[in-house]
Structure formats: C-alpha cells, structure tokens
CSV table of C-alpha atoms in Angstrom, one decimal:
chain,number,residue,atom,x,y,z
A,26,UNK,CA,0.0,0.0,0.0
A,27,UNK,CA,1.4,3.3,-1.4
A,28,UNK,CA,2.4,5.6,2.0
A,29,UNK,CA,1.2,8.9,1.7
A,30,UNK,CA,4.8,10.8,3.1
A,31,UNK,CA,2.4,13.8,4.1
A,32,UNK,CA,0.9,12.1,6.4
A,33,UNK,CA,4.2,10.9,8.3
A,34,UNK,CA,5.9,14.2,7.9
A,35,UNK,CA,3.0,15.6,10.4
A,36,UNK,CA,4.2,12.6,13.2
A,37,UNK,CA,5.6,13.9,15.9
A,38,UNK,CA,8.7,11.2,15.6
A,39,UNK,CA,9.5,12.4,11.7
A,40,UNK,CA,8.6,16.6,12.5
A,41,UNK,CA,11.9,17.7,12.6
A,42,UNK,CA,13.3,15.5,9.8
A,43,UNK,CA,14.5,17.7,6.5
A,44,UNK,CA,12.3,16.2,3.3
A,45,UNK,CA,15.2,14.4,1.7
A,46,UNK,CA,16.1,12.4,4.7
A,47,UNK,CA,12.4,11.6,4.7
A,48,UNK,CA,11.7,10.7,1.4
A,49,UNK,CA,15.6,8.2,1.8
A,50,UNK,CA,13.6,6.4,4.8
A,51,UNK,CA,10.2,6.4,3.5
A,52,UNK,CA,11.7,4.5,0.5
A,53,UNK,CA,12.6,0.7,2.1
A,54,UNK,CA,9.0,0.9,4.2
A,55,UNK,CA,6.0,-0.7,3.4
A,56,UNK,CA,2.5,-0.4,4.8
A,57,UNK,CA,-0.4,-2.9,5.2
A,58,UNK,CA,-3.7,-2.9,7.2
A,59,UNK,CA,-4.0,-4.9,9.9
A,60,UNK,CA,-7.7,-6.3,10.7
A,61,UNK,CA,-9.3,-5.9,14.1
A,62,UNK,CA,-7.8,-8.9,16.4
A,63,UNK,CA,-5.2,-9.7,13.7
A,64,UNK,CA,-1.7,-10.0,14.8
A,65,UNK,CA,1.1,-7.7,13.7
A,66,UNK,CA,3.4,-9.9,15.1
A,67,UNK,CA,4.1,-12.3,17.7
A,68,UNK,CA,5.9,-13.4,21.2
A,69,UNK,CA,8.9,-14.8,20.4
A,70,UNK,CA,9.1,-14.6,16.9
A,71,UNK,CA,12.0,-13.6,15.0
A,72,UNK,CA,12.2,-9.5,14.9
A,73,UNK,CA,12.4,-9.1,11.2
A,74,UNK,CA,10.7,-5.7,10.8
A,75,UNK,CA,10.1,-2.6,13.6
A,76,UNK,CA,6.8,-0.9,13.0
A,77,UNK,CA,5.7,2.6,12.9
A,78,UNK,CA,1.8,2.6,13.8
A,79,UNK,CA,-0.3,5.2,11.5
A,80,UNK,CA,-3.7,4.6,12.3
A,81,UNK,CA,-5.7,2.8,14.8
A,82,UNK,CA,-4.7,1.2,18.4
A,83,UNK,CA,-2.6,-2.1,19.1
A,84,UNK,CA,-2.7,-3.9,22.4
A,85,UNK,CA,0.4,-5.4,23.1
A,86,UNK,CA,0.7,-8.6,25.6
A,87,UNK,CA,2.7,-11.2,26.9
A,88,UNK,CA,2.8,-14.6,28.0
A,89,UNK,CA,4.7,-15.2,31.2
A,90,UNK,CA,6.7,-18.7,32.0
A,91,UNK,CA,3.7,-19.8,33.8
A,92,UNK,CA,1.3,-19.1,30.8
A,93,UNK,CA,-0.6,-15.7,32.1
A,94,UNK,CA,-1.3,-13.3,29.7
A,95,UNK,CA,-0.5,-9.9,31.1
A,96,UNK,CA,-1.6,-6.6,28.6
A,97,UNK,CA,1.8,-4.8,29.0
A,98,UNK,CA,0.6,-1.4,26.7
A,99,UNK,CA,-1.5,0.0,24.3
A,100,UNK,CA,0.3,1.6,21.2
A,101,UNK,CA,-1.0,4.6,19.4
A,102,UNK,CA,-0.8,6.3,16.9
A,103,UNK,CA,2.9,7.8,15.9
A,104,UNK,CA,4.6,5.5,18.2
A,105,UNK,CA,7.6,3.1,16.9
A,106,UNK,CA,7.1,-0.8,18.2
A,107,UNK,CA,8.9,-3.7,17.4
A,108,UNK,CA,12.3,-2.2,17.6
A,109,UNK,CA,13.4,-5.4,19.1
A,110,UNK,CA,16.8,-4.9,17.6
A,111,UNK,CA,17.6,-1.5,20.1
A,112,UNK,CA,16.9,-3.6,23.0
A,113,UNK,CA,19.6,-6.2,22.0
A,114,UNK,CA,17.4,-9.1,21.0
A,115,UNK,CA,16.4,-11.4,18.8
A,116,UNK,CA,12.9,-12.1,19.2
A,117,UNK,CA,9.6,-10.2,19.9
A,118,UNK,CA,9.3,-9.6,23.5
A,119,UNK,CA,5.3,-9.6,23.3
A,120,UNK,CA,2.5,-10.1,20.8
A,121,UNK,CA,1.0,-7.4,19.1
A,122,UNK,CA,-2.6,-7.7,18.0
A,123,UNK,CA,-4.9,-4.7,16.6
A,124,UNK,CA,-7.4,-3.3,18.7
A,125,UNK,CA,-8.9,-1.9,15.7
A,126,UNK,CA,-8.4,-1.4,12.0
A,127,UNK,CA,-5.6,-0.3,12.1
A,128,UNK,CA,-2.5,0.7,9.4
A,129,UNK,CA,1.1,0.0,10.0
A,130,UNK,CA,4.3,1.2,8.4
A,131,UNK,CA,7.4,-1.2,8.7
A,132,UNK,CA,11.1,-1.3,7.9
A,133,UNK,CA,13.4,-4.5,7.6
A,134,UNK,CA,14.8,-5.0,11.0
A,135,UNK,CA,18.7,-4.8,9.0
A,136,UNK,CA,17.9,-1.1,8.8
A,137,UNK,CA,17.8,0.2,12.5
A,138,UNK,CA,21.3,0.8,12.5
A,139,UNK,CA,21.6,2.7,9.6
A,140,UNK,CA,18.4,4.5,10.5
A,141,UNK,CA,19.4,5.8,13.9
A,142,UNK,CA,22.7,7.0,12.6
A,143,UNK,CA,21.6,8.5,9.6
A,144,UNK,CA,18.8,10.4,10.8
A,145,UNK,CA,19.9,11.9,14.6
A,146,UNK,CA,16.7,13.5,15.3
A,147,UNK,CA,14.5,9.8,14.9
A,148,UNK,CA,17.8,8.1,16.8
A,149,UNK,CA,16.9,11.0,19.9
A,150,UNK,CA,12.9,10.7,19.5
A,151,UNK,CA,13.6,6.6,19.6
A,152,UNK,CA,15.3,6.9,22.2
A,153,UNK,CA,13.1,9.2,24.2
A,154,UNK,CA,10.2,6.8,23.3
A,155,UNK,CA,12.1,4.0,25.0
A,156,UNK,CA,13.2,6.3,28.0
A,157,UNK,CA,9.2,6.9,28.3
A,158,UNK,CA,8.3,3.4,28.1
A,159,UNK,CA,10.6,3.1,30.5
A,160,UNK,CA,9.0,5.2,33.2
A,161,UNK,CA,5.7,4.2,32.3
A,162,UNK,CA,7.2,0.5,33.1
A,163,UNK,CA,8.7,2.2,36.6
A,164,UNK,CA,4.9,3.8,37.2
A,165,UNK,CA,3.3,0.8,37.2
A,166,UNK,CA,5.5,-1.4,38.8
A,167,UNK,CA,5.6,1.0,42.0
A,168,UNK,CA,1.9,1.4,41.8
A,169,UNK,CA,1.5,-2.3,41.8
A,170,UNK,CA,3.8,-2.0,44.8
A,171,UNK,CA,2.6,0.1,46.8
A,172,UNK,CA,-1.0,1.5,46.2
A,173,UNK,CA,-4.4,-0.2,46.9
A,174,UNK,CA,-5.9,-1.8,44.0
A,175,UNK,CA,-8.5,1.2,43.7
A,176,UNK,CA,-6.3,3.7,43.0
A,177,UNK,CA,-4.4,1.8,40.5
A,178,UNK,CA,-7.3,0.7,38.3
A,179,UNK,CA,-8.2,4.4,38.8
A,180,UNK,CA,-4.9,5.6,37.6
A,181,UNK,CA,-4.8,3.1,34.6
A,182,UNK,CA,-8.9,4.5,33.5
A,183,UNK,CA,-6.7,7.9,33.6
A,184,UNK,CA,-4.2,6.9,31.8
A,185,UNK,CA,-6.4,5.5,28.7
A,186,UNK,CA,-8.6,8.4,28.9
A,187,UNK,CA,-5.4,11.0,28.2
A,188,UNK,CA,-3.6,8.7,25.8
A,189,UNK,CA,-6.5,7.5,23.9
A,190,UNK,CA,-9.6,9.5,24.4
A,191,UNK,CA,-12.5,11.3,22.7
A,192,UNK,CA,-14.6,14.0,23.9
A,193,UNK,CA,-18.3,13.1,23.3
A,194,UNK,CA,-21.5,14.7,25.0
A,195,UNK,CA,-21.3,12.5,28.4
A,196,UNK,CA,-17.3,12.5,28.8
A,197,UNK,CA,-14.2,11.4,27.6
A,198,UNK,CA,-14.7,7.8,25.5
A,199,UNK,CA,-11.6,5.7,25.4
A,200,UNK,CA,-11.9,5.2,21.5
A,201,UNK,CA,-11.1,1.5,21.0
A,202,UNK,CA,-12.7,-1.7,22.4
A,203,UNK,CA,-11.2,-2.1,26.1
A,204,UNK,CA,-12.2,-4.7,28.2
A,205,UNK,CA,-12.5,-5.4,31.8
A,206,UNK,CA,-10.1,-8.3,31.9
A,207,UNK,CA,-7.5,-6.0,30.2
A,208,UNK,CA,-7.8,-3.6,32.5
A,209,UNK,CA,-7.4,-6.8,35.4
A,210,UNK,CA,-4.2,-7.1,33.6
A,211,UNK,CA,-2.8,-3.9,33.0
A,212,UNK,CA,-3.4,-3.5,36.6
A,213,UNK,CA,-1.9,-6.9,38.2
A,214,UNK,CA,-5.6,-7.9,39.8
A,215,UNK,CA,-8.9,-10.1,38.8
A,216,UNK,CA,-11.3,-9.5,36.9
A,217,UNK,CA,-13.4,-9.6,39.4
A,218,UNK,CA,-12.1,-7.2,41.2
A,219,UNK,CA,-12.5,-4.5,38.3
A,220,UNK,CA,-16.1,-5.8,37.2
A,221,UNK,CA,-16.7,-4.6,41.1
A,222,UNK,CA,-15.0,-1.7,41.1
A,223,UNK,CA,-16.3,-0.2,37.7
A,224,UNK,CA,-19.8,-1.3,38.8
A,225,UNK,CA,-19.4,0.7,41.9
A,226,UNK,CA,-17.9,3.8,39.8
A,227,UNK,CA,-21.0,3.6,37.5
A,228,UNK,CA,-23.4,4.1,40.3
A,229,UNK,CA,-21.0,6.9,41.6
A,230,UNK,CA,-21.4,8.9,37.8
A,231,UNK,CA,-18.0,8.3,37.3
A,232,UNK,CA,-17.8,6.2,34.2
A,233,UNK,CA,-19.7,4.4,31.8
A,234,UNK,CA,-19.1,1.4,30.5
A,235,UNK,CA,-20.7,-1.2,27.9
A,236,UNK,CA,-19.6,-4.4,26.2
A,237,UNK,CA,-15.9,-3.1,25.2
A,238,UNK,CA,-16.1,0.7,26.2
A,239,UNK,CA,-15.4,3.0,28.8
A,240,UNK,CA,-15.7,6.2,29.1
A,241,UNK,CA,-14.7,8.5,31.8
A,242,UNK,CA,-17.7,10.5,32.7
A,243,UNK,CA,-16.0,12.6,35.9
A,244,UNK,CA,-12.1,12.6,35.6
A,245,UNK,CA,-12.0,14.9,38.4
A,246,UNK,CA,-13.8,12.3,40.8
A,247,UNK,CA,-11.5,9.3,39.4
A,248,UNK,CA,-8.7,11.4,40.5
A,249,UNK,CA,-9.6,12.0,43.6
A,250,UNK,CA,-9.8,8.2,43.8
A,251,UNK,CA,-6.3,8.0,42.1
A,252,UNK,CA,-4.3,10.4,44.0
A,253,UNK,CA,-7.1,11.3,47.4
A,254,UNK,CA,-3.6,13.8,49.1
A,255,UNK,CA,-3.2,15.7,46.2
C-alpha cells in the first residue's frame, strides 16, 4: 500500500526530519492494514521488521513462564514498536494484536542501524520513546507496589482516557474496544475485582461502560480516587 509521506511528515517522531532524509527512509517501508484482532506480530518470533503505527490502536501482551497473559501497553498512533533490535534481542518480546483497524508502516529489521545513525533527530525521539516506556514501566510497577488496588485501576482508566480519548456529549470515551479483563491485567488484579470496582464507579457517575467501552464521565472524581492527598 502506497504511503502517503504527508501524512508521516506531520508525526511527531518524523517533524523535525529535513524532506530528503524523509523521502531516503520512507523508500525501504512498506504499509499494510492490519484487521481488528489480527496480529502484527508475535511473542517470540524472530524480529524481522520494527513498525511505525499510523492509524488505529494495538494492544500489546505477553505470556509469562507460567502461561498468564499480562496486557503490558497499548500503542497509538505515531509511536515506533517492534524495535526489538535497540533492546539487543532477537525475538519479539510480546504479541502485538490490533485493537482496531488499524495501518502500519514497517522497515526490515537490517535497517535500525543505519536508520538511527543516519537520521539523529528519529535516533533522539527513539530513544526518548524507549526512555518513556521506561518510566511508564517504573509507574506501574511502584503502583502495583505500593498502592491499593482502587487507585491503580483508577490511575490506569486515567491513563487511557489522556492517551487514547474522545470528547463526546457524556465525557471522555476511550476510542477502541477495552475490556474489563485487560484492565485486570494492566493493573496486576482479577477481573473480578475490576467488574466490582467499575460497577461501583457507574453508580457513583464516574464512568460508563458497555460491552468493550469505557468512558470517563467525571475525571476529576476518578482522580480524587487515584491520588485522594493531592
């Protein structure tokens, strides 16, 4: 599928690129669409490619020694994935599987040096995404560590609602199909525990949720629930 460079060039990641450097790395990628529940690519496959995504949402998960699934993050749009290669392995670390339609752009994995040290600014913005990634990894390991469960399903709603939500008449709408038992494991508990929790938010005006959706219907409230000292 032809890539419309335009539409790159107005990614945060490729902004301060000059057009010729653009149009040299725009030349070895490809783009396909990637159906709803279709994987882009797997846990423990061989990293062949690293993937820009364009359009849509991706959940990304993985399966631990002891065969849990555990949703690790949600990528959206503009954000590299796959980059196995800067982490010094082999082999996808987790599964990535579209949320929803969804568009990705990819590059033979035999590129991401030359990439990086051609093109400074995307080495710095690659490296800021892993540094964020990172901390995000850091944020939810201490909540898991040291906050009641409450709060941290609270803070992971939060979370969705900034990174991936859409102003409509009753709230915020987190704009691709999320379910409770991703939430569980965002969030290291059941799925009990979350069906009761977002039941008990519902009858607070809080949220609302549905078969797949969520939306955030009183942030401020949730935040309060999230971080009650501030």
């Amino acid at each position: 599928m032809a890539i419309d460079i335009s539409l790159v060039r107005n990614l945060p990641l490729f902004r301060q690129m000059d057009s010729a450097a653009l149009s040299r790395l725009m030349v070895r990628a490809t783009s396909r669409r990637v159906a709803p529940g279709d994987l882009v690519f797997e846990q423990g496959a061989e990293a062949v490619a690293f993937y820009l995504l364009l359009h849509g949402r991706l959940k990304v998960s993985q399966v631990t020694p002891d065969g849990q699934q555990v949703m690790v993050r949600v990528v959206h749009p503009g954000d590299l994935f796959g980059f196995a290669r800067a982490l010094a392995r082999p082999d996808y670390p987790g599964t990535a599987r579209a949320a929803v339609e969804s568009i990705v752009v990819s590059w033979p994995m035999a590129d991401w040096d030359a990439v990086v040290e051609n093109n400074p600014r995307l080495a710095i913005n690659a490296m800021q995404t892993i540094g964020q990634r990172l901390d995000e990894a850091h944020t939810r390991l201490r909540e898991m560590s040291t906050q009641e469960v409450e709060r941290r399903v609270a803070h992971a709603v939060l979370r969705l609602a900034e990174k991936a939500g859409r102003i409509e008449g009753g709230g915020t709408r987190i704009d691709f199909p999320i379910t409770r038992q991703d939430i569980a494991e965002m969030t290291g508990t059941t799925l009990h525990t979350v069906s009761r929790l977002l039941s008990a938010w519902e009858g607070q005006g809080l949220v609302e949720g549905g078969r797949q959706k969520l939306t955030v219907t009183d942030a401020e409230g949730l935040a309060k629930i999230a971080d009650p000292e501030i």
